[in-house]
Short mmCIF file of C-alpha atoms and ligand atoms in Angstrom, two decimals:
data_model
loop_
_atom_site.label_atom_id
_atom_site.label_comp_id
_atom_site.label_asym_id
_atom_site.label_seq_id
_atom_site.Cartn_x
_atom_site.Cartn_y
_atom_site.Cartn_z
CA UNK A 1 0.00 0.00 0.00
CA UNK A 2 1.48 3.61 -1.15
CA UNK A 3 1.54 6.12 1.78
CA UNK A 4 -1.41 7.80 0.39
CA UNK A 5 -5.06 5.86 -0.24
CA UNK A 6 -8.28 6.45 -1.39
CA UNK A 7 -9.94 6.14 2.25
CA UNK A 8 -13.51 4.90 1.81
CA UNK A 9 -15.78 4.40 4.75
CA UNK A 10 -19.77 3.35 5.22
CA UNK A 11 -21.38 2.55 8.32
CA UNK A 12 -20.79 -0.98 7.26
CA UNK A 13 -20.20 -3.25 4.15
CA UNK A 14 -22.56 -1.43 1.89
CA UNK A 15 -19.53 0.83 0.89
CA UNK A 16 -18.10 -2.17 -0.78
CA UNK A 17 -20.60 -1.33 -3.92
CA UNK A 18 -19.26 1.85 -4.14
CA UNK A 19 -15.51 0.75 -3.78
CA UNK A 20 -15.19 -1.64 -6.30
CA UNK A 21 -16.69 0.83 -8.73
CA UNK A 22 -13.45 3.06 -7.55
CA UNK A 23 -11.49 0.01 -8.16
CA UNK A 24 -12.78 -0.43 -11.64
CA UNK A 25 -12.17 3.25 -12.67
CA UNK A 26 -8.92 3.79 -10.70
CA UNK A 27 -7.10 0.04 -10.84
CA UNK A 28 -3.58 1.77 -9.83
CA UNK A 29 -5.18 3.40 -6.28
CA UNK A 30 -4.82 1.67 -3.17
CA UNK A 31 -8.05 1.62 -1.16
CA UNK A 32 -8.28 1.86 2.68
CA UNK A 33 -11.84 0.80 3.88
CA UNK A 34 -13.32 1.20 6.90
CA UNK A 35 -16.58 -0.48 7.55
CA UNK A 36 -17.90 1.38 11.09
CA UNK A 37 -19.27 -2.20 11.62
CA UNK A 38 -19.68 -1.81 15.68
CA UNK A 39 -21.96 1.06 14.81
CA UNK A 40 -24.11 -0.11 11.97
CA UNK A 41 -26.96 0.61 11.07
CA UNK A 42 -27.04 4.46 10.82
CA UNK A 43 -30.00 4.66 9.14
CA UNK A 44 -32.17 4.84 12.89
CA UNK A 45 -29.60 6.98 14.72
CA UNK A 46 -29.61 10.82 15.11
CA UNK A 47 -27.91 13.11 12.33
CA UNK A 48 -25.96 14.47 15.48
CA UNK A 49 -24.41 10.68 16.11
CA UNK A 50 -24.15 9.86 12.14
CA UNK A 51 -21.64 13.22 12.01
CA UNK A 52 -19.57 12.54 14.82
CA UNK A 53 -19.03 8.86 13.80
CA UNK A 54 -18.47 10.41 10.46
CA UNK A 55 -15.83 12.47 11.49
CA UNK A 56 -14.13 9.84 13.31
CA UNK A 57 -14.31 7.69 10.60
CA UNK A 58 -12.37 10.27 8.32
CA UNK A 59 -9.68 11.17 11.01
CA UNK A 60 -8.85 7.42 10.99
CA UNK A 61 -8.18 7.92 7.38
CA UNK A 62 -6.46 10.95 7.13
CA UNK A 63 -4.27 9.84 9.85
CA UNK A 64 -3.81 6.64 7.84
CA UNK A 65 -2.26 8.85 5.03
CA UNK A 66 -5.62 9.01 2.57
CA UNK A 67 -5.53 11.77 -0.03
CA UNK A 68 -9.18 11.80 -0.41
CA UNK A 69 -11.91 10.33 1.47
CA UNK A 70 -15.17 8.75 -0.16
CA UNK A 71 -17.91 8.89 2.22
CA UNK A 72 -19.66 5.81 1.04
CA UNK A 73 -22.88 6.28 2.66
CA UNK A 74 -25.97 8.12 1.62
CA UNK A 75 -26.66 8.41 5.21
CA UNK A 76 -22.98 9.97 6.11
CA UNK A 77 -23.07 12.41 3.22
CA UNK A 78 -26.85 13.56 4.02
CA UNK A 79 -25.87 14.30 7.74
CA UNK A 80 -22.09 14.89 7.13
CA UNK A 81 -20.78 16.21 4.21
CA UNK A 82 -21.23 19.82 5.17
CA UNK A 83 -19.15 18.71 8.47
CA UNK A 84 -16.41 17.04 6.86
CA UNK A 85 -15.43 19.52 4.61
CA UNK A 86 -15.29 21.89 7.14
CA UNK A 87 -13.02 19.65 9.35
CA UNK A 88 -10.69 18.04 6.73
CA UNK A 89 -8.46 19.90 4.55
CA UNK A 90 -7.90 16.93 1.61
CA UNK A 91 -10.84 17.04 -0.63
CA UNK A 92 -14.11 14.53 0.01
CA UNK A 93 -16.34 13.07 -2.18
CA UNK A 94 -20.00 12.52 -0.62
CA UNK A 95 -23.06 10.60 -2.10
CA UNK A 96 -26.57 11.84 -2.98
CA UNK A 97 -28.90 9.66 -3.98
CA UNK A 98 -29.80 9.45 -8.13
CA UNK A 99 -32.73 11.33 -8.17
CA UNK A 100 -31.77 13.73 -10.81
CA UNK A 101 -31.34 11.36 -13.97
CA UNK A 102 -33.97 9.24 -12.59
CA UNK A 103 -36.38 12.42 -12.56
CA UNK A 104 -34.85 13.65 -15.88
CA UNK A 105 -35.65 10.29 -17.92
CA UNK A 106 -38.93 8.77 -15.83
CA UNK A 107 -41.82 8.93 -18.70
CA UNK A 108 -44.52 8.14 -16.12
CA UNK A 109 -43.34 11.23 -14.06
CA UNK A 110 -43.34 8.75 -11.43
CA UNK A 111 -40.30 7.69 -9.15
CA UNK A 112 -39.43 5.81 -6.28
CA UNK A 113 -36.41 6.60 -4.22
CA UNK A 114 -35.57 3.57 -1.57
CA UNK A 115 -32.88 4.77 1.65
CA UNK A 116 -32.71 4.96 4.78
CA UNK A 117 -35.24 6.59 7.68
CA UNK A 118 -32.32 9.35 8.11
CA UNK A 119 -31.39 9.53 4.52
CA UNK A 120 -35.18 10.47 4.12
CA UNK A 121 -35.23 13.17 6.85
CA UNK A 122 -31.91 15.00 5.71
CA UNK A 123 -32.50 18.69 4.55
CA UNK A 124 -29.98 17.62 1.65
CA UNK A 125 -32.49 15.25 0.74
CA UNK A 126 -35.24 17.07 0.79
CA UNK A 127 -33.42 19.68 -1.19
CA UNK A 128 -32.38 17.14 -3.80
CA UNK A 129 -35.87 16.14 -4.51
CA UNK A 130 -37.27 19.94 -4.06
CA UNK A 131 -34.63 20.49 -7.22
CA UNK A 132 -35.11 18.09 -9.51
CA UNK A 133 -38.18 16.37 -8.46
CA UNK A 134 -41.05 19.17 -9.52
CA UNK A 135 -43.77 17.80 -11.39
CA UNK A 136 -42.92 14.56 -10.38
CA UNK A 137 -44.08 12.56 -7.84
CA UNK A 138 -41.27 10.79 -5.62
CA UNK A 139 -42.47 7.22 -3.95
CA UNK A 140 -40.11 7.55 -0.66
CA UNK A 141 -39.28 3.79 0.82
CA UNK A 142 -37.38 3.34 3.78
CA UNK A 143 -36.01 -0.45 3.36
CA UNK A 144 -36.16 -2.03 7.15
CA UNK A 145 -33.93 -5.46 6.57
CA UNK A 146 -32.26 -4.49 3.66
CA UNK A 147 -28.67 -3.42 5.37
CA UNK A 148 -29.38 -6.13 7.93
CA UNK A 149 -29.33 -8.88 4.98
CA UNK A 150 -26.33 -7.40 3.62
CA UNK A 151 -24.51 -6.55 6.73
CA UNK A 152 -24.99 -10.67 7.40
CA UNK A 153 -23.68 -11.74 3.52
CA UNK A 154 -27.30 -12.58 2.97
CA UNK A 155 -28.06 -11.09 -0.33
CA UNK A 156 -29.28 -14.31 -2.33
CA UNK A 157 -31.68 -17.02 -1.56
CA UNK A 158 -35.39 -16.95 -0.28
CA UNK A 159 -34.81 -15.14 2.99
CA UNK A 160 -33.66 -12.42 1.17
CA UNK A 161 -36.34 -12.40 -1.73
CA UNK A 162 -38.94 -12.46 1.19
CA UNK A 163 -37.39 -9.10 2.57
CA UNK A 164 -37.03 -6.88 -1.05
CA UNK A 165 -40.73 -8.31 -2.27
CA UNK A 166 -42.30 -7.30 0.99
CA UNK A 167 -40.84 -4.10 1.19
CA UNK A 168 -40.97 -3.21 -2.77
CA UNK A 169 -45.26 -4.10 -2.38
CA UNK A 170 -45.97 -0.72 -1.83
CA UNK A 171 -43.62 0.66 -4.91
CA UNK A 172 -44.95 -2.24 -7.23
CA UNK A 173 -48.19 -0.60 -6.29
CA UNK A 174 -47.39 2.65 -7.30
CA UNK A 175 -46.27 2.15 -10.73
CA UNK A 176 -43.05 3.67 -11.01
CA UNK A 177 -40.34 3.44 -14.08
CA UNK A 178 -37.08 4.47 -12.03
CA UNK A 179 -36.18 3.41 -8.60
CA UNK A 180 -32.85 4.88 -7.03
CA UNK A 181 -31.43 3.21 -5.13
CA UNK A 182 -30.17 5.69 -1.97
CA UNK A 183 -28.53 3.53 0.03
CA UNK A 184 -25.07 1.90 -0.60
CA UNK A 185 -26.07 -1.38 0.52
CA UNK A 186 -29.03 -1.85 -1.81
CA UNK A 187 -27.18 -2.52 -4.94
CA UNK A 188 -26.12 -6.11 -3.46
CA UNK A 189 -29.51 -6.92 -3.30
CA UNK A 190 -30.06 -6.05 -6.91
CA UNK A 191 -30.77 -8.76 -8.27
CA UNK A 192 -33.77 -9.79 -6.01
CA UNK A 193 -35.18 -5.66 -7.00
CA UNK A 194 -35.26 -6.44 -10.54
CA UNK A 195 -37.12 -9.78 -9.78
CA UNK A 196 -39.90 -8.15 -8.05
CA UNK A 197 -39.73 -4.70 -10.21
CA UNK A 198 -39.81 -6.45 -13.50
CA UNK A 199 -37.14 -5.36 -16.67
CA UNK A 200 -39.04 -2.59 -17.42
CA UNK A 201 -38.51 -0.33 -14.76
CA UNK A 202 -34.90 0.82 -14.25
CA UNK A 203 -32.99 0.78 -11.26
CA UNK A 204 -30.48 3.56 -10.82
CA UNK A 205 -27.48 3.46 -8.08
CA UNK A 206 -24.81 6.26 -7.60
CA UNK A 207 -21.47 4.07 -7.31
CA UNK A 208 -20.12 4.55 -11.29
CA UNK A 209 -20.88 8.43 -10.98
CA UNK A 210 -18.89 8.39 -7.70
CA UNK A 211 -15.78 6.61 -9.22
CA UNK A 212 -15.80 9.14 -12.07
CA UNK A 213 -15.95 11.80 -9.40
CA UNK A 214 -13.47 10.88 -7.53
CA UNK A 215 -11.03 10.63 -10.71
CA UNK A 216 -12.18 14.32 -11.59
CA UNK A 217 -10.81 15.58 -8.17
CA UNK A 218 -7.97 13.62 -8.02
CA UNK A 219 -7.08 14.63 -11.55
CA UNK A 220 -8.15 18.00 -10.33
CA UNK A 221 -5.58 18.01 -7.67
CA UNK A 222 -2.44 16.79 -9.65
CA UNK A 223 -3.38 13.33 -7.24
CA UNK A 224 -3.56 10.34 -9.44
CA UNK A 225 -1.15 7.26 -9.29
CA UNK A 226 0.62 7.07 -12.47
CA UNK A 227 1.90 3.56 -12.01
CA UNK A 228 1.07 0.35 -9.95
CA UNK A 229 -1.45 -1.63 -9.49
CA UNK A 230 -3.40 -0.62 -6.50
CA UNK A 231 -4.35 -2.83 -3.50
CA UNK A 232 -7.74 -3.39 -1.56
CA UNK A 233 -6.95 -3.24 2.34
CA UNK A 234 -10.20 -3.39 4.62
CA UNK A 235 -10.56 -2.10 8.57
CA UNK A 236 -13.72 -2.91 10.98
CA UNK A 237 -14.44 -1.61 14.22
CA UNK A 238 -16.35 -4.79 14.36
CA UNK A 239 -15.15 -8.61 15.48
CA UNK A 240 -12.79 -9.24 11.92
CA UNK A 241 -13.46 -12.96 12.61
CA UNK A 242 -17.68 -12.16 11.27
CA UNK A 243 -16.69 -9.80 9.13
CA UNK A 244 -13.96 -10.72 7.36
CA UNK A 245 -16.03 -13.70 5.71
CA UNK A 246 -19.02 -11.52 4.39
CA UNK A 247 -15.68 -8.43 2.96
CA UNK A 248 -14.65 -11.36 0.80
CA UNK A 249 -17.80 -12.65 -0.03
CA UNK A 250 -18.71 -9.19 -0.72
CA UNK A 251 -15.82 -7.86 -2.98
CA UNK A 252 -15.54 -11.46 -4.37
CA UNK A 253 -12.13 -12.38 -3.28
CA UNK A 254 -9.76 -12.49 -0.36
CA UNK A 255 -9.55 -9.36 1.24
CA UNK A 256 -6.66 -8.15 4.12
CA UNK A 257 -9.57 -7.78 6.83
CA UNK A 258 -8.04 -6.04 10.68
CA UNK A 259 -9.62 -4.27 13.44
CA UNK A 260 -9.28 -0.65 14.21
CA UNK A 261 -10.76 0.77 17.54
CA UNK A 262 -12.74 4.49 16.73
N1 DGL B 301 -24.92 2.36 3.46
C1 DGL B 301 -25.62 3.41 4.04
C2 DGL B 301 -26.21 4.41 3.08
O1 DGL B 301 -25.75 4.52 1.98
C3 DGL B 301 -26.24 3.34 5.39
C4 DGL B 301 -26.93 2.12 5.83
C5 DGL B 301 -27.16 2.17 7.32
O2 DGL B 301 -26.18 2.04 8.05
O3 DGL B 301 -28.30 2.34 7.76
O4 DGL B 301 -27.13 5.11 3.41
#
């Protein structure tokens, strides 16, 4: 690992569909993840405990060298971003969920958005849809068992088909054509979403629009690797002997898995 990352954190493993979209677009980076597993889910805590964990998430990785930090989490960036900037001087790249294409291209005018309770109650959020969303009408679903599934590598199989088809009833019922996906977690579940949502409605996630971002700045900043081949290093503040398993199951290979204390 070169002195200087691409630190990437998320409440938990959910991140994970947002890093190996960095990974893709940037194969010469070395990513430093930290998964804020002891602490996860953040979707039912307060916007006052989702910054402070967020900050001490990003110290960990500035201390740890990073040269820009991805917050990985809808959740983080919709209570956080504002925060972090302030705090940190290297340059980070938040999340917002996809509403804007998926409001820009929906022919029915009709559009689910599926995150988490405190995505949902961010003013950033609110301000996203209050933007783009005008004359259309936004379906807002907050997932209960959706992080929990992937937090526990449970993303195929019955269990977890039971979980997305109960919770999708009520966007199956409103006849949507896009559904954004505003949670990082959700995209490992994908699979099980287009079962219940049918081919012809589109399912848009943020992690390919983050990678290209993060490029931008780093291009921006006279910060990409020119050489290399970058490496994939993970942190939890979790037990590493449960979560180790579901990183490579995750990522879909061996991963370097330790615990870090935050
Ligand atoms: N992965 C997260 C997000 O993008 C948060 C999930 C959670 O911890 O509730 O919103």
């Amino acid at each position: 690992m070169s002195a200087h990352p691409l630190g990437i954190f998320d409440s938990g493993l959910g991140g994970l569909s947002v890093a190996r979209e960095v990974r893709l677009r940037l194969p010469r980076e070395d990513l430093l993840y930290i998964a804020d597993s002891a602490y996860v889910p953040y979707g039912g805590r307060s916007l006052e405990e989702i910054r402070e964990r967020s900050i001490a998430m990003t110290r960990e990785l500035v201390e740890a060298g990073a040269k820009l930090v991805v917050a990985a989490c809808n959740t983080a960036s919709g209570a956080a971003i504002e925060a972090l900037r302030e705090t940190f001087a290297i340059p980070i790249v938040g999340l917002e969920p996809a509403v804007k294409p998926a409001a820009a291209t929906s022919r029915k005018r009709r559009i689910a958005v599926l995150a988490t309770p405190a995505t949902l109650q961010t003013e950033r959020f609110h301000r996203l849809v209050d933007n783009h969303g005008p004359g259309i009408d936004v379906v807002k679903v907050a997932c209960p068992g959706f992080v929990e599934l992937v937090e526990s590598g449970e993303v195929t199989g019955e269990r977890a088909a039971k979980v997305v088809r109960d919770v999708l009833a009520s966007v199956v019922e409103a006849d949507v054509d896009r559904v954004v996906l505003g949670c990082t977690h959700y995209p490992f579940l994908r699979e099980h979403l287009t079962d219940v949502l049918g081919e012809s409605v589109e399912i848009l996630d943020s992690g390919a629009a983050v990678a290209r971002q993060v490029e931008r700045v780093l291009a921006a900043n006279g910060l990409l690797r020119q050489s290399g081949s970058g490496d994939f290093r993970a942190l939890t503040t979790g037990d590493p002997t449960t979560v180790a398993p579901i990183v490579d199951r995750l990522w879909g290979g061996p991963v370097d898995t330790a615990h870090v204390s935050i």
